[in-house]
PDB file of C-alpha atoms in Angstrom:
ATOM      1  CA  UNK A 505     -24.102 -14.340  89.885  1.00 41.00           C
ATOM      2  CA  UNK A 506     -26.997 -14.958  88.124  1.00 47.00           C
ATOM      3  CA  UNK A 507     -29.325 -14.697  90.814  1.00 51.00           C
ATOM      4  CA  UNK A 508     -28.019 -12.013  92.692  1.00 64.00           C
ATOM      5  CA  UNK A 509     -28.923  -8.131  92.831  1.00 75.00           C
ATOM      6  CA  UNK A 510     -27.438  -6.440  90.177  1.00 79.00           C
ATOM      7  CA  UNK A 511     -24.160  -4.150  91.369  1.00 84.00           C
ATOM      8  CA  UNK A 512     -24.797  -0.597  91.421  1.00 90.00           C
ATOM      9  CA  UNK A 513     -21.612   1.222  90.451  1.00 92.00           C
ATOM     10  CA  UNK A 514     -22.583   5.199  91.894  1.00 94.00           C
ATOM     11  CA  UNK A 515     -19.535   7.163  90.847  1.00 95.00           C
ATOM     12  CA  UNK A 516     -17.177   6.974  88.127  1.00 95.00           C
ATOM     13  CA  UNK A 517     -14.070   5.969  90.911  1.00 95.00           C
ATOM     14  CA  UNK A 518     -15.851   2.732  91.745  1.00 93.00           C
ATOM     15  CA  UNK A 519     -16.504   2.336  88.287  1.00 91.00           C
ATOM     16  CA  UNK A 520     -12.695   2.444  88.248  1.00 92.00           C
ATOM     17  CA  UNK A 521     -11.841   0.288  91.108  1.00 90.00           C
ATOM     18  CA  UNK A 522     -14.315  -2.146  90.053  1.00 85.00           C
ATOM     19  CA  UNK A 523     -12.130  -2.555  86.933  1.00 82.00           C
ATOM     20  CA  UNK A 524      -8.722  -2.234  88.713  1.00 84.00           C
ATOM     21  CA  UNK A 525      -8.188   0.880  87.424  1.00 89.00           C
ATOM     22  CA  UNK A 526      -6.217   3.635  88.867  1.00 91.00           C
ATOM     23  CA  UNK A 527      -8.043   6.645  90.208  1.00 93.00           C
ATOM     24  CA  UNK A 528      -9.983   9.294  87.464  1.00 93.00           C
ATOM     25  CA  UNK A 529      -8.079  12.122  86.556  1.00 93.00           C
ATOM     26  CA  UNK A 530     -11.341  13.678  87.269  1.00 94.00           C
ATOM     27  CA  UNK A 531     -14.053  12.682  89.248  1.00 93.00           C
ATOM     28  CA  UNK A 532     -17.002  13.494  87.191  1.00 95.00           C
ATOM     29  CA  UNK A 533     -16.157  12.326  84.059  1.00 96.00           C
ATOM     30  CA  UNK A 534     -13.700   9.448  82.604  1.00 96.00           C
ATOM     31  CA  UNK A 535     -12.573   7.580  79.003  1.00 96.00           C
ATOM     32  CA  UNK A 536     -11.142   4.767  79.680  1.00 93.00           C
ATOM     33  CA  UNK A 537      -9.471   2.922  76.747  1.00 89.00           C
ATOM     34  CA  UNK A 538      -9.996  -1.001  77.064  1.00 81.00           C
ATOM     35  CA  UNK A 539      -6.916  -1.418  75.186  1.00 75.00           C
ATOM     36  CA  UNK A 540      -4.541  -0.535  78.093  1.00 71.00           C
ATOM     37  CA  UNK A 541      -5.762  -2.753  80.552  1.00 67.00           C
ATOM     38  CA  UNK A 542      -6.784  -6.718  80.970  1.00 62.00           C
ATOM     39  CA  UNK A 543     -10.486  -7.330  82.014  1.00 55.00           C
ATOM     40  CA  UNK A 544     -11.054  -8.611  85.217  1.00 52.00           C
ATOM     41  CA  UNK A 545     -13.572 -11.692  85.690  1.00 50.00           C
ATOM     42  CA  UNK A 546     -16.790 -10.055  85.124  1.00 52.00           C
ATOM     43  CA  UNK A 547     -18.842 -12.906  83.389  1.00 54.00           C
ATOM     44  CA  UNK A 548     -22.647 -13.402  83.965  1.00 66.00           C
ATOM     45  CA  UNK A 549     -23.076 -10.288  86.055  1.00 70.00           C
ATOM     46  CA  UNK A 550     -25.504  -7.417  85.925  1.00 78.00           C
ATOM     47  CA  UNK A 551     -24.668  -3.958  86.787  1.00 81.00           C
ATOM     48  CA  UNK A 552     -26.472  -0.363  87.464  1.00 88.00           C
ATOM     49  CA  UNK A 553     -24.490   2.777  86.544  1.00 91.00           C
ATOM     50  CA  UNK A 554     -25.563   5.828  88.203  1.00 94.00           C
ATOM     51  CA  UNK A 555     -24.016   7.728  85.435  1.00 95.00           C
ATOM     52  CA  UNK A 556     -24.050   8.656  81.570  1.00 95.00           C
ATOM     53  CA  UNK A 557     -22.045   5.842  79.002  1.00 94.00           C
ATOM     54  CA  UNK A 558     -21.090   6.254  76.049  1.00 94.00           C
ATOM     55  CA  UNK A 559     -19.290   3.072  74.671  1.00 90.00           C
ATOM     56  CA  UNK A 560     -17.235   2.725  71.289  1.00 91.00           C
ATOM     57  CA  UNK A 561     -16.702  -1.095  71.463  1.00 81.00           C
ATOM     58  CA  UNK A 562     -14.578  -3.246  69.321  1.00 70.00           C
ATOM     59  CA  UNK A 563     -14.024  -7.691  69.483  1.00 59.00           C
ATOM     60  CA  UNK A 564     -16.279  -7.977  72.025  1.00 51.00           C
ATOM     61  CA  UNK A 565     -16.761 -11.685  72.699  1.00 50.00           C
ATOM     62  CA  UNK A 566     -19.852 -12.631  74.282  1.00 49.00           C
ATOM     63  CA  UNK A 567     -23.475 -11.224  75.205  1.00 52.00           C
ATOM     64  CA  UNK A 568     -25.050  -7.504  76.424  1.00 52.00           C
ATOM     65  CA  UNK A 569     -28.066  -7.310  77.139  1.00 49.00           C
ATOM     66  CA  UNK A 570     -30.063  -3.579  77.991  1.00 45.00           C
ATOM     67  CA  UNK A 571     -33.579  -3.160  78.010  1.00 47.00           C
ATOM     68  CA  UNK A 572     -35.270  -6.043  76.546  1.00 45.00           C
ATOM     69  CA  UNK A 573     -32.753  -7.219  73.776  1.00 45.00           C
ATOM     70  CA  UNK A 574     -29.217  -8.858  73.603  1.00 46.00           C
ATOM     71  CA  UNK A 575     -26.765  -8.477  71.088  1.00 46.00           C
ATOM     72  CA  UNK A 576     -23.722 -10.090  69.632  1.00 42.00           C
ATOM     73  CA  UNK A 577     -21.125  -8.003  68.445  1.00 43.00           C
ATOM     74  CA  UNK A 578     -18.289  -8.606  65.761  1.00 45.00           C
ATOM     75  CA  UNK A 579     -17.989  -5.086  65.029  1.00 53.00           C
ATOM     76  CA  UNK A 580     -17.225  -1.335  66.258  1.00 62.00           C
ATOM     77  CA  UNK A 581     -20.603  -0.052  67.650  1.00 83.00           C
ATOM     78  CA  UNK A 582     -21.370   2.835  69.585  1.00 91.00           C
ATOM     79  CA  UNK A 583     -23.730   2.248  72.396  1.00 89.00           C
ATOM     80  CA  UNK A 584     -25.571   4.396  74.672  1.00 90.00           C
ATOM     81  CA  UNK A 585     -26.667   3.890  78.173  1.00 90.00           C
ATOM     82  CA  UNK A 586     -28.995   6.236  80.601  1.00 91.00           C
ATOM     83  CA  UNK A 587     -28.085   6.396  84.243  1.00 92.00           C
ATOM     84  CA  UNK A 588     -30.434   3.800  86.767  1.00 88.00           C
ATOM     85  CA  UNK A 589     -30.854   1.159  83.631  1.00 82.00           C
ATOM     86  CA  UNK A 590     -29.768  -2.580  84.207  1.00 78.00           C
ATOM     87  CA  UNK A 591     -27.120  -3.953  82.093  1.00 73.00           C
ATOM     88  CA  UNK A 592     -26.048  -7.526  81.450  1.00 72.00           C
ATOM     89  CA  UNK A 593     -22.859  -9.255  80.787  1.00 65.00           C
ATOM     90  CA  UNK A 594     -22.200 -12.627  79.225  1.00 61.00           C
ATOM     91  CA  UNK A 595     -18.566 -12.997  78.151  1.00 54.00           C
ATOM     92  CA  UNK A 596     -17.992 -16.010  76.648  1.00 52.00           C
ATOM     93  CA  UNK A 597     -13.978 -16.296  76.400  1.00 49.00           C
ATOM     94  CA  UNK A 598     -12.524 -13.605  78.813  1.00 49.00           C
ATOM     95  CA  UNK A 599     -10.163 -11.487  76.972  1.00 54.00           C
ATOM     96  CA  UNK A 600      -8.256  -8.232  76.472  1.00 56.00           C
ATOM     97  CA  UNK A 601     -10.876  -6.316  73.795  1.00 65.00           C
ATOM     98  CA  UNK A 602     -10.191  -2.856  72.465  1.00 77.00           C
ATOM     99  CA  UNK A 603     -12.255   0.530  72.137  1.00 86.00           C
ATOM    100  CA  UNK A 604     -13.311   3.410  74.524  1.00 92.00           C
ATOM    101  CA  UNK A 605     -15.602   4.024  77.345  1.00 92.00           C
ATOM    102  CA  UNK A 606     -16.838   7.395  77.939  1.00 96.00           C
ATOM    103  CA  UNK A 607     -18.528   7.833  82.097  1.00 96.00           C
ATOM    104  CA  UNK A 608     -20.366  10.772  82.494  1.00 97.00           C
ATOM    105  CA  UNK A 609     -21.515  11.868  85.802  1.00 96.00           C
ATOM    106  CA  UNK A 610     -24.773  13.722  85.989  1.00 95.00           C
ATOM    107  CA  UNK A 611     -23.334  16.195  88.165  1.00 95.00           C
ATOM    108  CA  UNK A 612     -21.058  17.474  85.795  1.00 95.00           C
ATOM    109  CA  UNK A 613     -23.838  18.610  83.537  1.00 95.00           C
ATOM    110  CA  UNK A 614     -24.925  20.584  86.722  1.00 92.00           C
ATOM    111  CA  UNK A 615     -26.130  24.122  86.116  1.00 90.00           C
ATOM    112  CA  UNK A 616     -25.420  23.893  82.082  1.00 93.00           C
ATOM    113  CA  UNK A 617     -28.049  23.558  79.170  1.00 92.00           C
ATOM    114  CA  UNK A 618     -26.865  19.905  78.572  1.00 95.00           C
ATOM    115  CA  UNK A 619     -28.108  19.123  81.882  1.00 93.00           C
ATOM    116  CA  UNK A 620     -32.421  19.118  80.550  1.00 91.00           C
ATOM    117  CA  UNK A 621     -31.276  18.590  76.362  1.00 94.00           C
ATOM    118  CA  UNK A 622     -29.188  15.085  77.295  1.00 95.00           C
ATOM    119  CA  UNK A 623     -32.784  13.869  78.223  1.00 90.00           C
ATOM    120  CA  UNK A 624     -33.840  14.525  74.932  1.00 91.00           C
ATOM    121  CA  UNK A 625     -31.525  12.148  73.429  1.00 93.00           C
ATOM    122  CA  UNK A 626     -33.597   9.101  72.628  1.00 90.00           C
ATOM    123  CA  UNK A 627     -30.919   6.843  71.726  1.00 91.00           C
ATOM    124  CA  UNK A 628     -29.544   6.376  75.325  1.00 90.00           C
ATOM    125  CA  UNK A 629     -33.174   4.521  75.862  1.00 87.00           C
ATOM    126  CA  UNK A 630     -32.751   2.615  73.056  1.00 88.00           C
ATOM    127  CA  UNK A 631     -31.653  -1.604  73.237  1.00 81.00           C
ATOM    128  CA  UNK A 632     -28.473  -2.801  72.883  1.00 75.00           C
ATOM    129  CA  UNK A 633     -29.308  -4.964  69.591  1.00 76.00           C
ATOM    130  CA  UNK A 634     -29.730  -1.020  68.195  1.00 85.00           C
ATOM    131  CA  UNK A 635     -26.653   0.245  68.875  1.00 86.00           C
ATOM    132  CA  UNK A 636     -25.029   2.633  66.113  1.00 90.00           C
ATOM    133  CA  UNK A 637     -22.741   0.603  63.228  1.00 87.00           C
ATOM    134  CA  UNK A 638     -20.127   3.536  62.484  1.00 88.00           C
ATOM    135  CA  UNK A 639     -18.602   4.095  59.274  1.00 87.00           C
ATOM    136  CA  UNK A 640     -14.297   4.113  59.128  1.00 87.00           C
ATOM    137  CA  UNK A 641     -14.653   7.986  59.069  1.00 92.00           C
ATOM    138  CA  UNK A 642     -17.875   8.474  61.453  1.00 92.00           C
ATOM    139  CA  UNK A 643     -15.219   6.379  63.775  1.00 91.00           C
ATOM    140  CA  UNK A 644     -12.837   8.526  63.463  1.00 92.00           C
ATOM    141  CA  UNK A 645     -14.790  11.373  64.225  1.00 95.00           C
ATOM    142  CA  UNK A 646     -16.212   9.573  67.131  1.00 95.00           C
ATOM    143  CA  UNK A 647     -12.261   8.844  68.639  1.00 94.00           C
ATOM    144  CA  UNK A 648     -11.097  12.026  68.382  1.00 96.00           C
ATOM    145  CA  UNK A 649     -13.896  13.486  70.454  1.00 97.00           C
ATOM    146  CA  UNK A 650     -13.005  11.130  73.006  1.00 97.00           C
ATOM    147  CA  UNK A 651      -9.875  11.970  72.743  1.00 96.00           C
ATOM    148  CA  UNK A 652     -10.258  15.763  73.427  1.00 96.00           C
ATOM    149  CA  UNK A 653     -12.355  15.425  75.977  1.00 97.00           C
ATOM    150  CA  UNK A 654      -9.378  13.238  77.701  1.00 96.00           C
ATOM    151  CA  UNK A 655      -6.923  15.817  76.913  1.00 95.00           C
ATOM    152  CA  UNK A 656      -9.593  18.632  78.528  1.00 95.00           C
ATOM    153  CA  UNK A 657      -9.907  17.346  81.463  1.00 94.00           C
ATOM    154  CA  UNK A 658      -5.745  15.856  81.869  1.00 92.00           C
ATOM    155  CA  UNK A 659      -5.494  19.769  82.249  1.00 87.00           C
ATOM    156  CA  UNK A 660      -5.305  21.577  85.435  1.00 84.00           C
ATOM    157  CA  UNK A 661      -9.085  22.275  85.980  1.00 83.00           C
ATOM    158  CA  UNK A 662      -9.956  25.925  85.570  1.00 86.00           C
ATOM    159  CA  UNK A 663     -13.156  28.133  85.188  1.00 88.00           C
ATOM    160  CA  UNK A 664     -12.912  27.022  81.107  1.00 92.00           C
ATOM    161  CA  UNK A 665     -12.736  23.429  81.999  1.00 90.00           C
ATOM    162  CA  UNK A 666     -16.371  22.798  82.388  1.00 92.00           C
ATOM    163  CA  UNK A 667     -17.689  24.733  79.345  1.00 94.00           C
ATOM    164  CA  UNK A 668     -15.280  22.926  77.156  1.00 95.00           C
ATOM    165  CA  UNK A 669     -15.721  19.525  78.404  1.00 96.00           C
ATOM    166  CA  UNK A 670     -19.752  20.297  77.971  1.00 96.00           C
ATOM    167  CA  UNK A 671     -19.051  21.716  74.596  1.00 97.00           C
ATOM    168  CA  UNK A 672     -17.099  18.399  73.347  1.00 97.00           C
ATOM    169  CA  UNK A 673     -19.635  16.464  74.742  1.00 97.00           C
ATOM    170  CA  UNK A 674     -22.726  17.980  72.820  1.00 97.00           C
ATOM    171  CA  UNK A 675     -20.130  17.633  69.435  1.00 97.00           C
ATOM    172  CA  UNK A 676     -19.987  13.962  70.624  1.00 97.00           C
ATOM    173  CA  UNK A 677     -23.974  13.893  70.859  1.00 97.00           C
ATOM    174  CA  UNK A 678     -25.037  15.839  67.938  1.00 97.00           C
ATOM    175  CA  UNK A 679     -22.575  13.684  65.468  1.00 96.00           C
ATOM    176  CA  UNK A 680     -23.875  10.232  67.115  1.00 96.00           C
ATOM    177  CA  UNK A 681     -27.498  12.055  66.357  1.00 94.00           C
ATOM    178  CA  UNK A 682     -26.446  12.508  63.286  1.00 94.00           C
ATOM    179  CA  UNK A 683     -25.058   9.045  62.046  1.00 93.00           C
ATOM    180  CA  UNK A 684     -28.336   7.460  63.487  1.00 92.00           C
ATOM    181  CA  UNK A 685     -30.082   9.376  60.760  1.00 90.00           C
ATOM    182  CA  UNK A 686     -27.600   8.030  58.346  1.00 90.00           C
ATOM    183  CA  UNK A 687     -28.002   4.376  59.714  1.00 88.00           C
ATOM    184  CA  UNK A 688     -32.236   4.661  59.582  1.00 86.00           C
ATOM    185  CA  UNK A 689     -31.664   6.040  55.530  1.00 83.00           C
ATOM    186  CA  UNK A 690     -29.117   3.657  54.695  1.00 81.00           C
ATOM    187  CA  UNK A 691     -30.950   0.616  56.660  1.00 77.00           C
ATOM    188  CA  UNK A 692     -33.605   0.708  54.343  1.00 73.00           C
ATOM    189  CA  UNK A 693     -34.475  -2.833  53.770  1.00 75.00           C
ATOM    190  CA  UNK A 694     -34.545  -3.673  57.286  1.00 78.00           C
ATOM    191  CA  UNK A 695     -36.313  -0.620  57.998  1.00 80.00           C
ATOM    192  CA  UNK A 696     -39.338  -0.697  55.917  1.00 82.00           C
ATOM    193  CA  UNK A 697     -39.853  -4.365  56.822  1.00 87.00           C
ATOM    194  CA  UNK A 698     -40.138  -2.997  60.178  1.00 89.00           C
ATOM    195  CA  UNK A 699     -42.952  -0.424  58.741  1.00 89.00           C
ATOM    196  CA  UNK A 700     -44.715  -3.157  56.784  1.00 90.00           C
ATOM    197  CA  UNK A 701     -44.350  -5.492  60.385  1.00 92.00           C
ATOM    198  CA  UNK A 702     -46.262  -2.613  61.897  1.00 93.00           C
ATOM    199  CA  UNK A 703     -48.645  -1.699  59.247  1.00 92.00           C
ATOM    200  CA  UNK A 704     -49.648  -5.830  59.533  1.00 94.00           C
ATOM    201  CA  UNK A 705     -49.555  -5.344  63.106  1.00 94.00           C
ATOM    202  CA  UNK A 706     -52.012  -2.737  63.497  1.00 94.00           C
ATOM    203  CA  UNK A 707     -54.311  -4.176  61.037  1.00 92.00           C
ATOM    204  CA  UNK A 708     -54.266  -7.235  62.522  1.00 92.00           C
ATOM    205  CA  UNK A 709     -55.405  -5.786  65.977  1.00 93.00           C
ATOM    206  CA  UNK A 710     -58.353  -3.031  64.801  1.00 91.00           C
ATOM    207  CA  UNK A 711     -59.717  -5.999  62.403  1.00 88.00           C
ATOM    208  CA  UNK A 712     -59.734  -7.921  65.836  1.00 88.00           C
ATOM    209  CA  UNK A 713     -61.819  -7.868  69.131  1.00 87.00           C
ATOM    210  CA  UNK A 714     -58.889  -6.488  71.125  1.00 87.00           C
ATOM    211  CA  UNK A 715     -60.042  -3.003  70.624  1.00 89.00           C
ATOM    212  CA  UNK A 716     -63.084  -3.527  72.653  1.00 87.00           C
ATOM    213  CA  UNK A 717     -61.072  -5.876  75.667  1.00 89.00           C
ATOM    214  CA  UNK A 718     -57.174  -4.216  75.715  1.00 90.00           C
ATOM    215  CA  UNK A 719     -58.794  -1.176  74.278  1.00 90.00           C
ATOM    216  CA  UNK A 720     -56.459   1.456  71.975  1.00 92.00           C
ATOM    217  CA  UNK A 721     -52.682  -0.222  71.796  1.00 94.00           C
ATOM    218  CA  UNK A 722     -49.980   1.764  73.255  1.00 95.00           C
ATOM    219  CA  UNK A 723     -46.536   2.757  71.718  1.00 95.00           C
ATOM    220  CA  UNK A 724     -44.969   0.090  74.308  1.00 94.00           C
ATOM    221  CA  UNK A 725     -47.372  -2.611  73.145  1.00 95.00           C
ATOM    222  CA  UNK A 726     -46.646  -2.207  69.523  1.00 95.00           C
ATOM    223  CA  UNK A 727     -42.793  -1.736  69.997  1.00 94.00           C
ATOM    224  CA  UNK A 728     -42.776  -4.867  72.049  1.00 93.00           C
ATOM    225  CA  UNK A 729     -44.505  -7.117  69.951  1.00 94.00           C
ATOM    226  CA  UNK A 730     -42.248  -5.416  66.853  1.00 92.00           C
ATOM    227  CA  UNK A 731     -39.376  -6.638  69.466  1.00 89.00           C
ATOM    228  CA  UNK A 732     -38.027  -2.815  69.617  1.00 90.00           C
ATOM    229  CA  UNK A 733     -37.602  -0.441  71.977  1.00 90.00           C
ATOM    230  CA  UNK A 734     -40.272   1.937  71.935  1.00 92.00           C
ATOM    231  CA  UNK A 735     -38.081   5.363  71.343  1.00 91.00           C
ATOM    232  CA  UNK A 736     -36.105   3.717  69.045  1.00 91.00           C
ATOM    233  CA  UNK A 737     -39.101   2.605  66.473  1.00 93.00           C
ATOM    234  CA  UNK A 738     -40.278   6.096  67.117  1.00 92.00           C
ATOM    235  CA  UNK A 739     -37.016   7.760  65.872  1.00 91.00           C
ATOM    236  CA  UNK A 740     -36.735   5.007  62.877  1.00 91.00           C
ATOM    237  CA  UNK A 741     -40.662   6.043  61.881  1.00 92.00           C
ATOM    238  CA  UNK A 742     -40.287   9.569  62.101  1.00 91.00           C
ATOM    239  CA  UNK A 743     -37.352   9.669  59.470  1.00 88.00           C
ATOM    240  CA  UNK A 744     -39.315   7.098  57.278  1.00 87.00           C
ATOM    241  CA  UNK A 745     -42.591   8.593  57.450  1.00 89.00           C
ATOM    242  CA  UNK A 746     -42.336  12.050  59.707  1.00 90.00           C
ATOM    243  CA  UNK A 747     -44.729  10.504  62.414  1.00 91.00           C
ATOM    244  CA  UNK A 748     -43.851   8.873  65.449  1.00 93.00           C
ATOM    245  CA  UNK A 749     -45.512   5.602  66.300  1.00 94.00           C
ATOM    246  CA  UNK A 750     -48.160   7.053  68.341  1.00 95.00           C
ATOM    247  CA  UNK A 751     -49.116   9.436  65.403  1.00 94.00           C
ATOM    248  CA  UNK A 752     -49.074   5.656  63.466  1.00 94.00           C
ATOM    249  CA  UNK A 753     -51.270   4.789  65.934  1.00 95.00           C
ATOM    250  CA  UNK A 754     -53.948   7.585  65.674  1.00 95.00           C
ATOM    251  CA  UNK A 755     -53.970   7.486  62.128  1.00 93.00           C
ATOM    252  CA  UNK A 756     -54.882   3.903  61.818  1.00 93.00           C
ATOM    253  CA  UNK A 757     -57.597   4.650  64.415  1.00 94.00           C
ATOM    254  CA  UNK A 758     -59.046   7.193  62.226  1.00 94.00           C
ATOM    255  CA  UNK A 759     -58.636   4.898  59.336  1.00 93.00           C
ATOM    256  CA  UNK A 760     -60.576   2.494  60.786  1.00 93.00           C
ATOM    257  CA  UNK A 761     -63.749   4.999  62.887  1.00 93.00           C
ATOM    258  CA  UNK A 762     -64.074   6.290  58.914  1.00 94.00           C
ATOM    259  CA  UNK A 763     -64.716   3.314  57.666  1.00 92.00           C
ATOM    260  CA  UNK A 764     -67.343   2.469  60.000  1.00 92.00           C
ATOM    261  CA  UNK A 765     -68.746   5.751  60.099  1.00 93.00           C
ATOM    262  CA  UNK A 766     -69.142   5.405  56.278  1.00 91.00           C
ATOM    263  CA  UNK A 767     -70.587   1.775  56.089  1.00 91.00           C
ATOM    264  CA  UNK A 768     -72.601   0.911  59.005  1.00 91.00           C
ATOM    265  CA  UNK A 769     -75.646   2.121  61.070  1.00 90.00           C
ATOM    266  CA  UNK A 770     -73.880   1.773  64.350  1.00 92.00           C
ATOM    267  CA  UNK A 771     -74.392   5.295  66.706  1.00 93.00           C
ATOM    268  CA  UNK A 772     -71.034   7.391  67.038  1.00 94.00           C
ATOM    269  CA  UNK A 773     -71.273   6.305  70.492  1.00 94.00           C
ATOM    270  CA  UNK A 774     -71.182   3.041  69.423  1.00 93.00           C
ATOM    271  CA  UNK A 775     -68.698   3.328  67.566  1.00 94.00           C
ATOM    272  CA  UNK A 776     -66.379   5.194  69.885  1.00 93.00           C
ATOM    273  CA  UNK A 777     -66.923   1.531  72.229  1.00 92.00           C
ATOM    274  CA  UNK A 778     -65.849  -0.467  69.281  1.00 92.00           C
ATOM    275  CA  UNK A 779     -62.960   1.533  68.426  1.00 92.00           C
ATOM    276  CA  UNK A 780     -61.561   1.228  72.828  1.00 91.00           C
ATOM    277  CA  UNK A 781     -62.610   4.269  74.012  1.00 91.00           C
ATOM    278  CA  UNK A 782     -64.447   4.524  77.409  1.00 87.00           C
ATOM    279  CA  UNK A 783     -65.668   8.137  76.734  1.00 90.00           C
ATOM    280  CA  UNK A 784     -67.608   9.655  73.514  1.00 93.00           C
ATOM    281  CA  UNK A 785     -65.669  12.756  73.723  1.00 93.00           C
ATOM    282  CA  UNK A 786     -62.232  11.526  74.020  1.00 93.00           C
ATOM    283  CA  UNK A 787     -63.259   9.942  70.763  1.00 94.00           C
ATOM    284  CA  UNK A 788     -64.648  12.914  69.253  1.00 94.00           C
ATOM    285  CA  UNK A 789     -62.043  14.975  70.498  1.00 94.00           C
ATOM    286  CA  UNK A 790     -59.297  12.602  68.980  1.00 94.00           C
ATOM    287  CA  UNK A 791     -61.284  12.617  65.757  1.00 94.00           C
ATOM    288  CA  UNK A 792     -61.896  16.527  64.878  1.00 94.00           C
ATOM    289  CA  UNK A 793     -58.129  16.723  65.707  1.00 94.00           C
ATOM    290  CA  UNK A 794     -57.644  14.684  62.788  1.00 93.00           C
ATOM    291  CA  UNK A 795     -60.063  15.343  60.368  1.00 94.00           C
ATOM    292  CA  UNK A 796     -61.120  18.948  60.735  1.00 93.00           C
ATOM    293  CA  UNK A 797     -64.373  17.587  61.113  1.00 93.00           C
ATOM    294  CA  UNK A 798     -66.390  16.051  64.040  1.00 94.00           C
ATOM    295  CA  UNK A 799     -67.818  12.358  63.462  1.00 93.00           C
ATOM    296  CA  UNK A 800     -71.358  13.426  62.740  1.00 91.00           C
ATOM    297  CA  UNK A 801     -70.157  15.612  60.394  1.00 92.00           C
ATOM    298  CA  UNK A 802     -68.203  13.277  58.462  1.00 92.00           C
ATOM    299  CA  UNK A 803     -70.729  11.208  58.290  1.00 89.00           C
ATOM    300  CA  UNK A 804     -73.222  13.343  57.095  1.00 86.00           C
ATOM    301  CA  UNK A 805     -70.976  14.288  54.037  1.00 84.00           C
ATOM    302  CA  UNK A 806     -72.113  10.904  52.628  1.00 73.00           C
ATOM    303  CA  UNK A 807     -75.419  11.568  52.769  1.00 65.00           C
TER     304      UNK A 807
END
């Protein structure tokens, strides 16, 4: 199937028939638990979900692949997955595997605050090779959210069932927010390599022509050559340093229009070229914001 259009799944019943699963006890939302049932022949096949996922996954044995990484798993993770994305399936040796799959229909967020502050959530954008490595306890947690939510929506639906259901599932969101902070802190070799990869990376590029022919990099440039998905080097940078990458970005930028505002002859114009921008005043503009202090200015401060 490697070749072939990926298979949309639209609604969380296919999602069940595709799986040989009996029909949702509610049509808008589902867990399923992988433990109950025997995984049909899926191998080498791509798929489009048209709905939220939320997957707790345990001895999976083969590939995913979402976005632009793949992973191989030999632990619980928690993964997170937008609706319209592609995802990828390589299983090596077909077998039962264990853990829980959360399907959340956009619809049933219909009309409630989660329905805008889900969007907000970077970590359904980021790669699968970033999923969340949960603790014993932060697993635990994680399960017996799942499990309510199951239990909520087993009862006879009522004018309550919504609200709860929504409730459990920003519980499930904010904790998973929550233990990605704890992952970026506790990470922190592999994390600061990262920010010394990017401090070499954007040194590497302003001490370069590319400024002047690709002009200023953008966050998706500097994630991909970093080989991480943009949002998620954004969230990692803002807990190690409180700025995003595109606030990285600026400041190296700024770094570098001082420097050569302070050593050489060249016009602010000029300058502005070298540094990628097509206009003076975006330059200027970008600069004040920065400094408090428009390029001439600085400049004339080491007069």
């Amino acid at each position: 199937m490697e070749n072939n259009l990926p298979l949309r799944i639209e609604t969380v019943s296919k999602y069940h028939k595709v799986m040989g699963l009996p029909n949702p006890e509610h049509p808008l939302i589902s867990v399923i638990d992988y433990s109950t049932i025997i995984m049909p022949c899926m191998a080498n096949v791509s798929l489009i979900f048209d709905f939220y996922t939320v997957l707790l996954d345990r001895d999976f044995r083969g590939r995913m692949k979402y976005g632009q990484q793949q992973s191989d798993f030999e632990q619980g993770v928690l993964f997170m997955m937008s609706p319209n994305q592609v995802f990828e399936i390589d299983v090596e040796e077909m077998t039962n595997r264990s853990g829980l799959l959360l399907l959340i229909h956009p619809d049933l967020l219909w009309n409630t605050s989660l329905s805008k502050k889900i969007r907000e959530y970077e970590f359904f954008d980021y790669s699968i090779n970033e999923a969340l490595f949960l603790s014993d306890k932060e697993e635990e947690s994680i399960v017996r959210i799942f499990q309510d939510i199951a239990i909520e929506y087993q009862h006879k639906i009522d004018k309550f069932s919504q609200t709860v259901i929504i409730a459990q599932l920003e519980l499930l969101l904010t904790y998973t927010d929550r233990f990605y902070q704890r992952q970026f802190i506790t990470r922190q070799k592999s994390n600061h390599q990262i920010l010394s990869r990017l401090e070499d990376l954007l040194s590497s590029y302003f001490n370069s022509d590319n400024l002047v022919i690709e002009g200023i990099p953008t966050v998706q440039y500097v994630a991909g050559e970093l080989n991480i998905s943009p949002k998620y080097l954004s969230s990692l940078l803002r807990v190690l340093t409180g700025r995003n990458t595109q606030q990285h970005i600026h400041d190296k930028l700024i770094e570098k229009a001082k420097e050569k505002l302070s050593t050489t002859n060249l016009t602010v114009s000029e300058i502005a070229y070298e540094l990628g921008f097509e206009h003076l005043q975006s330059f200027s503009k970008l600069f004040k914001a920065k400094t408090k202090v428009s390029p001439l200015n600085f400049r004339q401060s080491f007069s």
